[in-house]
Amino acid sequence: MSRKFLAANKDIADEFINLAKKKGMTVTKLLNEILRNTITLEKNGLTLSKAVNEYLVVKTAQESGFILVPAELMYSLLDKAAPKTIEEIMDSWRNIGRWCGKCFSTRFTNSPRDLLKTYIANIIWGLSDFIVEDNDELINIRCIGSALNEKYTRGIANFIEGFMESLDYKCIRKDVVKGIISLKLRKT
């Protein structure tokens, strides 16, 4: 098998050699594995950096107590809840959003816009569109998830609102209907 040589900064190469030793692999074997996985990611429209960032978000969520729940189960539970209970659940969504905003802003150094986009895209599934636009003091957020039921849509909106409150943004306009969220927030 023919080989090509690749160059790397000395400090990175030294760390890589130590990593290969620690894993009981040759440098060539580890490099080939990483390159193969990087190529697979790229072929699927994902960069290695994005994959690492998304993994860290999901890992942080998992360590924070998040669990995967089938959408139909969540919708069924929300639909069966009494009106007073629904309002308590909506308050919980906002409180969890606040906590997550603090947790993620402490752990990751992204801007509020990037933090929100990365976090929501990886934790809240079922959104076909998630658009965050910001200019100076304002952030506009639009979410569309045609399969989401009305109560789950409200919960996501409250979660996002709480998340942004923890980053010092106040909601100044909120439109929520089944499957559609539109929020306008101002820096406080």
PDB file of N, CA, C and O in Angstrom, residues 135-181:
ATOM      1  N   ASN A 135     -29.426  41.835  15.297  1.00  0.00           N
ATOM      2  CA  ASN A 135     -28.803  43.107  14.941  1.00  0.00           C
ATOM      3  C   ASN A 135     -28.741  43.953  16.212  1.00  0.00           C
ATOM      4  O   ASN A 135     -29.747  44.219  16.832  1.00  0.00           O
ATOM      5  N   ASP A 136     -27.563  44.306  16.574  1.00  0.00           N
ATOM      6  CA  ASP A 136     -27.318  45.089  17.784  1.00  0.00           C
ATOM      7  C   ASP A 136     -28.017  44.505  19.006  1.00  0.00           C
ATOM      8  O   ASP A 136     -27.619  43.496  19.520  1.00  0.00           O
ATOM      9  N   GLU A 137     -29.094  45.141  19.432  1.00  0.00           N
ATOM     10  CA  GLU A 137     -29.763  44.788  20.684  1.00  0.00           C
ATOM     11  C   GLU A 137     -30.928  43.818  20.510  1.00  0.00           C
ATOM     12  O   GLU A 137     -31.505  43.371  21.489  1.00  0.00           O
ATOM     13  N   LEU A 138     -31.317  43.509  19.250  1.00  0.00           N
ATOM     14  CA  LEU A 138     -32.497  42.679  19.012  1.00  0.00           C
ATOM     15  C   LEU A 138     -32.132  41.322  18.427  1.00  0.00           C
ATOM     16  O   LEU A 138     -31.209  41.203  17.627  1.00  0.00           O
ATOM     17  N   ILE A 139     -32.897  40.309  18.831  1.00  0.00           N
ATOM     18  CA  ILE A 139     -32.781  38.974  18.238  1.00  0.00           C
ATOM     19  C   ILE A 139     -34.186  38.531  17.855  1.00  0.00           C
ATOM     20  O   ILE A 139     -35.118  38.609  18.664  1.00  0.00           O
ATOM     21  N   ASN A 140     -34.337  38.113  16.601  1.00  0.00           N
ATOM     22  CA  ASN A 140     -35.592  37.542  16.114  1.00  0.00           C
ATOM     23  C   ASN A 140     -35.395  36.040  15.939  1.00  0.00           C
ATOM     24  O   ASN A 140     -34.404  35.620  15.344  1.00  0.00           O
ATOM     25  N   ILE A 141     -36.334  35.279  16.453  1.00  0.00           N
ATOM     26  CA  ILE A 141     -36.261  33.820  16.375  1.00  0.00           C
ATOM     27  C   ILE A 141     -37.545  33.319  15.724  1.00  0.00           C
ATOM     28  O   ILE A 141     -38.644  33.708  16.145  1.00  0.00           O
ATOM     29  N   ARG A 142     -37.372  32.472  14.715  1.00  0.00           N
ATOM     30  CA  ARG A 142     -38.527  31.841  14.071  1.00  0.00           C
ATOM     31  C   ARG A 142     -38.290  30.339  14.015  1.00  0.00           C
ATOM     32  O   ARG A 142     -37.233  29.890  13.581  1.00  0.00           O
ATOM     33  N   CYS A 143     -39.285  29.592  14.461  1.00  0.00           N
ATOM     34  CA  CYS A 143     -39.217  28.128  14.450  1.00  0.00           C
ATOM     35  C   CYS A 143     -40.452  27.595  13.752  1.00  0.00           C
ATOM     36  O   CYS A 143     -41.554  28.089  13.986  1.00  0.00           O
ATOM     37  N   ILE A 144     -40.236  26.580  12.943  1.00  0.00           N
ATOM     38  CA  ILE A 144     -41.356  25.893  12.310  1.00  0.00           C
ATOM     39  C   ILE A 144     -41.147  24.396  12.478  1.00  0.00           C
ATOM     40  O   ILE A 144     -40.071  23.875  12.194  1.00  0.00           O
ATOM     41  N   GLY A 145     -42.167  23.750  12.957  1.00  0.00           N
ATOM     42  CA  GLY A 145     -42.167  22.298  13.103  1.00  0.00           C
ATOM     43  C   GLY A 145     -43.578  21.811  12.846  1.00  0.00           C
ATOM     44  O   GLY A 145     -44.397  21.772  13.764  1.00  0.00           O
ATOM     45  N   SER A 146     -43.881  21.496  11.612  1.00  0.00           N
ATOM     46  CA  SER A 146     -45.260  21.203  11.220  1.00  0.00           C
ATOM     47  C   SER A 146     -45.862  20.017  11.983  1.00  0.00           C
ATOM     48  O   SER A 146     -47.074  19.934  12.132  1.00  0.00           O
ATOM     49  N   ALA A 147     -45.031  19.125  12.491  1.00  0.00           N
ATOM     50  CA  ALA A 147     -45.556  17.959  13.208  1.00  0.00           C
ATOM     51  C   ALA A 147     -45.751  18.213  14.704  1.00  0.00           C
ATOM     52  O   ALA A 147     -46.290  17.362  15.412  1.00  0.00           O
ATOM     53  N   LEU A 148     -45.332  19.376  15.202  1.00  0.00           N
ATOM     54  CA  LEU A 148     -45.435  19.664  16.634  1.00  0.00           C
ATOM     55  C   LEU A 148     -46.874  19.998  17.017  1.00  0.00           C
ATOM     56  O   LEU A 148     -47.554  20.722  16.289  1.00  0.00           O
ATOM     57  N   ASN A 149     -47.315  19.511  18.168  1.00  0.00           N
ATOM     58  CA  ASN A 149     -48.660  19.885  18.601  1.00  0.00           C
ATOM     59  C   ASN A 149     -48.610  21.247  19.298  1.00  0.00           C
ATOM     60  O   ASN A 149     -47.540  21.796  19.585  1.00  0.00           O
ATOM     61  N   GLU A 150     -49.786  21.799  19.597  1.00  0.00           N
ATOM     62  CA  GLU A 150     -49.888  23.169  20.109  1.00  0.00           C
ATOM     63  C   GLU A 150     -49.197  23.333  21.467  1.00  0.00           C
ATOM     64  O   GLU A 150     -48.451  24.273  21.691  1.00  0.00           O
ATOM     65  N   LYS A 151     -49.397  22.404  22.371  1.00  0.00           N
ATOM     66  CA  LYS A 151     -48.827  22.541  23.713  1.00  0.00           C
ATOM     67  C   LYS A 151     -47.313  22.362  23.703  1.00  0.00           C
ATOM     68  O   LYS A 151     -46.589  23.068  24.412  1.00  0.00           O
ATOM     69  N   TYR A 152     -46.830  21.455  22.897  1.00  0.00           N
ATOM     70  CA  TYR A 152     -45.376  21.269  22.785  1.00  0.00           C
ATOM     71  C   TYR A 152     -44.746  22.493  22.155  1.00  0.00           C
ATOM     72  O   TYR A 152     -43.667  22.933  22.572  1.00  0.00           O
ATOM     73  N   THR A 153     -45.411  23.088  21.169  1.00  0.00           N
ATOM     74  CA  THR A 153     -44.919  24.321  20.546  1.00  0.00           C
ATOM     75  C   THR A 153     -44.812  25.422  21.600  1.00  0.00           C
ATOM     76  O   THR A 153     -43.809  26.139  21.666  1.00  0.00           O
ATOM     77  N   ARG A 154     -45.841  25.566  22.451  1.00  0.00           N
ATOM     78  CA  ARG A 154     -45.806  26.557  23.536  1.00  0.00           C
ATOM     79  C   ARG A 154     -44.642  26.279  24.493  1.00  0.00           C
ATOM     80  O   ARG A 154     -43.958  27.198  24.951  1.00  0.00           O
ATOM     81  N   GLY A 155     -44.439  24.996  24.793  1.00  0.00           N
ATOM     82  CA  GLY A 155     -43.339  24.629  25.688  1.00  0.00           C
ATOM     83  C   GLY A 155     -41.988  25.023  25.109  1.00  0.00           C
ATOM     84  O   GLY A 155     -41.142  25.583  25.811  1.00  0.00           O
ATOM     85  N   ILE A 156     -41.785  24.748  23.830  1.00  0.00           N
ATOM     86  CA  ILE A 156     -40.519  25.127  23.181  1.00  0.00           C
ATOM     87  C   ILE A 156     -40.340  26.646  23.222  1.00  0.00           C
ATOM     88  O   ILE A 156     -39.249  27.142  23.524  1.00  0.00           O
ATOM     89  N   ALA A 157     -41.409  27.383  22.938  1.00  0.00           N
ATOM     90  CA  ALA A 157     -41.329  28.851  22.979  1.00  0.00           C
ATOM     91  C   ALA A 157     -40.930  29.331  24.375  1.00  0.00           C
ATOM     92  O   ALA A 157     -40.075  30.214  24.530  1.00  0.00           O
ATOM     93  N   ASN A 158     -41.535  28.739  25.406  1.00  0.00           N
ATOM     94  CA  ASN A 158     -41.196  29.119  26.786  1.00  0.00           C
ATOM     95  C   ASN A 158     -39.756  28.741  27.121  1.00  0.00           C
ATOM     96  O   ASN A 158     -39.051  29.488  27.807  1.00  0.00           O
ATOM     97  N   PHE A 159     -39.319  27.582  26.648  1.00  0.00           N
ATOM     98  CA  PHE A 159     -37.943  27.151  26.862  1.00  0.00           C
ATOM     99  C   PHE A 159     -36.968  28.166  26.247  1.00  0.00           C
ATOM    100  O   PHE A 159     -36.019  28.607  26.890  1.00  0.00           O
ATOM    101  N   ILE A 160     -37.219  28.544  24.995  1.00  0.00           N
ATOM    102  CA  ILE A 160     -36.342  29.502  24.308  1.00  0.00           C
ATOM    103  C   ILE A 160     -36.360  30.843  25.031  1.00  0.00           C
ATOM    104  O   ILE A 160     -35.320  31.474  25.220  1.00  0.00           O
ATOM    105  N   GLU A 161     -37.541  31.269  25.444  1.00  0.00           N
ATOM    106  CA  GLU A 161     -37.662  32.532  26.161  1.00  0.00           C
ATOM    107  C   GLU A 161     -36.845  32.497  27.461  1.00  0.00           C
ATOM    108  O   GLU A 161     -36.091  33.427  27.766  1.00  0.00           O
ATOM    109  N   GLY A 162     -36.952  31.416  28.225  1.00  0.00           N
ATOM    110  CA  GLY A 162     -36.163  31.275  29.450  1.00  0.00           C
ATOM    111  C   GLY A 162     -34.675  31.220  29.162  1.00  0.00           C
ATOM    112  O   GLY A 162     -33.865  31.824  29.868  1.00  0.00           O
ATOM    113  N   PHE A 163     -34.304  30.481  28.116  1.00  0.00           N
ATOM    114  CA  PHE A 163     -32.898  30.383  27.698  1.00  0.00           C
ATOM    115  C   PHE A 163     -32.334  31.775  27.443  1.00  0.00           C
ATOM    116  O   PHE A 163     -31.262  32.129  27.925  1.00  0.00           O
ATOM    117  N   MET A 164     -33.094  32.586  26.695  1.00  0.00           N
ATOM    118  CA  MET A 164     -32.627  33.925  26.352  1.00  0.00           C
ATOM    119  C   MET A 164     -32.660  34.873  27.551  1.00  0.00           C
ATOM    120  O   MET A 164     -31.814  35.762  27.651  1.00  0.00           O
ATOM    121  N   GLU A 165     -33.597  34.666  28.471  1.00  0.00           N
ATOM    122  CA  GLU A 165     -33.621  35.479  29.701  1.00  0.00           C
ATOM    123  C   GLU A 165     -32.320  35.301  30.476  1.00  0.00           C
ATOM    124  O   GLU A 165     -31.787  36.253  31.037  1.00  0.00           O
ATOM    125  N   SER A 166     -31.801  34.084  30.502  1.00  0.00           N
ATOM    126  CA  SER A 166     -30.553  33.821  31.220  1.00  0.00           C
ATOM    127  C   SER A 166     -29.363  34.508  30.557  1.00  0.00           C
ATOM    128  O   SER A 166     -28.326  34.695  31.173  1.00  0.00           O
ATOM    129  N   LEU A 167     -29.517  34.890  29.283  1.00  0.00           N
ATOM    130  CA  LEU A 167     -28.463  35.598  28.551  1.00  0.00           C
ATOM    131  C   LEU A 167     -28.759  37.097  28.488  1.00  0.00           C
ATOM    132  O   LEU A 167     -28.196  37.818  27.665  1.00  0.00           O
ATOM    133  N   ASP A 168     -29.676  37.554  29.361  1.00  0.00           N
ATOM    134  CA  ASP A 168     -30.048  38.967  29.488  1.00  0.00           C
ATOM    135  C   ASP A 168     -30.819  39.520  28.297  1.00  0.00           C
ATOM    136  O   ASP A 168     -30.599  40.656  27.861  1.00  0.00           O
ATOM    137  N   TYR A 169     -31.738  38.718  27.769  1.00  0.00           N
ATOM    138  CA  TYR A 169     -32.656  39.173  26.723  1.00  0.00           C
ATOM    139  C   TYR A 169     -34.073  39.063  27.249  1.00  0.00           C
ATOM    140  O   TYR A 169     -34.426  38.095  27.923  1.00  0.00           O
ATOM    141  N   LYS A 170     -34.885  40.071  26.938  1.00  0.00           N
ATOM    142  CA  LYS A 170     -36.295  40.073  27.348  1.00  0.00           C
ATOM    143  C   LYS A 170     -37.157  39.963  26.100  1.00  0.00           C
ATOM    144  O   LYS A 170     -36.914  40.631  25.099  1.00  0.00           O
ATOM    145  N   CYS A 171     -38.179  39.118  26.194  1.00  0.00           N
ATOM    146  CA  CYS A 171     -39.096  38.927  25.074  1.00  0.00           C
ATOM    147  C   CYS A 171     -40.005  40.157  24.969  1.00  0.00           C
ATOM    148  O   CYS A 171     -40.661  40.530  25.944  1.00  0.00           O
ATOM    149  N   ILE A 172     -40.025  40.784  23.788  1.00  0.00           N
ATOM    150  CA  ILE A 172     -40.893  41.944  23.580  1.00  0.00           C
ATOM    151  C   ILE A 172     -42.051  41.627  22.615  1.00  0.00           C
ATOM    152  O   ILE A 172     -42.980  42.410  22.499  1.00  0.00           O
ATOM    153  N   ARG A 173     -41.963  40.502  21.926  1.00  0.00           N
ATOM    154  CA  ARG A 173     -43.070  40.034  21.091  1.00  0.00           C
ATOM    155  C   ARG A 173     -43.004  38.517  21.000  1.00  0.00           C
ATOM    156  O   ARG A 173     -41.941  37.954  20.793  1.00  0.00           O
ATOM    157  N   LYS A 174     -44.171  37.899  21.174  1.00  0.00           N
ATOM    158  CA  LYS A 174     -44.222  36.427  21.162  1.00  0.00           C
ATOM    159  C   LYS A 174     -45.494  35.993  20.446  1.00  0.00           C
ATOM    160  O   LYS A 174     -46.592  36.322  20.882  1.00  0.00           O
ATOM    161  N   ASP A 175     -45.318  35.311  19.324  1.00  0.00           N
ATOM    162  CA  ASP A 175     -46.443  34.744  18.587  1.00  0.00           C
ATOM    163  C   ASP A 175     -46.224  33.234  18.515  1.00  0.00           C
ATOM    164  O   ASP A 175     -45.200  32.789  17.989  1.00  0.00           O
ATOM    165  N   VAL A 176     -47.174  32.485  19.034  1.00  0.00           N
ATOM    166  CA  VAL A 176     -47.050  31.027  19.048  1.00  0.00           C
ATOM    167  C   VAL A 176     -48.378  30.413  18.623  1.00  0.00           C
ATOM    168  O   VAL A 176     -49.420  30.706  19.209  1.00  0.00           O
ATOM    169  N   VAL A 177     -48.325  29.602  17.585  1.00  0.00           N
ATOM    170  CA  VAL A 177     -49.459  28.782  17.173  1.00  0.00           C
ATOM    171  C   VAL A 177     -48.917  27.389  16.903  1.00  0.00           C
ATOM    172  O   VAL A 177     -47.697  27.205  16.806  1.00  0.00           O
ATOM    173  N   LYS A 178     -49.781  26.421  16.757  1.00  0.00           N
ATOM    174  CA  LYS A 178     -49.355  25.040  16.538  1.00  0.00           C
ATOM    175  C   LYS A 178     -48.275  24.974  15.458  1.00  0.00           C
ATOM    176  O   LYS A 178     -48.476  25.338  14.326  1.00  0.00           O
ATOM    177  N   GLY A 179     -47.083  24.549  15.869  1.00  0.00           N
ATOM    178  CA  GLY A 179     -45.987  24.324  14.932  1.00  0.00           C
ATOM    179  C   GLY A 179     -45.205  25.555  14.507  1.00  0.00           C
ATOM    180  O   GLY A 179     -44.247  25.439  13.746  1.00  0.00           O
ATOM    181  N   ILE A 180     -45.571  26.750  15.006  1.00  0.00           N
ATOM    182  CA  ILE A 180     -44.887  27.979  14.586  1.00  0.00           C
ATOM    183  C   ILE A 180     -44.607  28.858  15.805  1.00  0.00           C
ATOM    184  O   ILE A 180     -45.500  29.139  16.600  1.00  0.00           O
ATOM    185  N   ILE A 181     -43.356  29.314  15.897  1.00  0.00           N
ATOM    186  CA  ILE A 181     -42.946  30.217  16.981  1.00  0.00           C
ATOM    187  C   ILE A 181     -42.254  31.416  16.352  1.00  0.00           C
ATOM    188  O   ILE A 181     -41.382  31.268  15.493  1.00  0.00           O
TER     189      ILE A 181
END
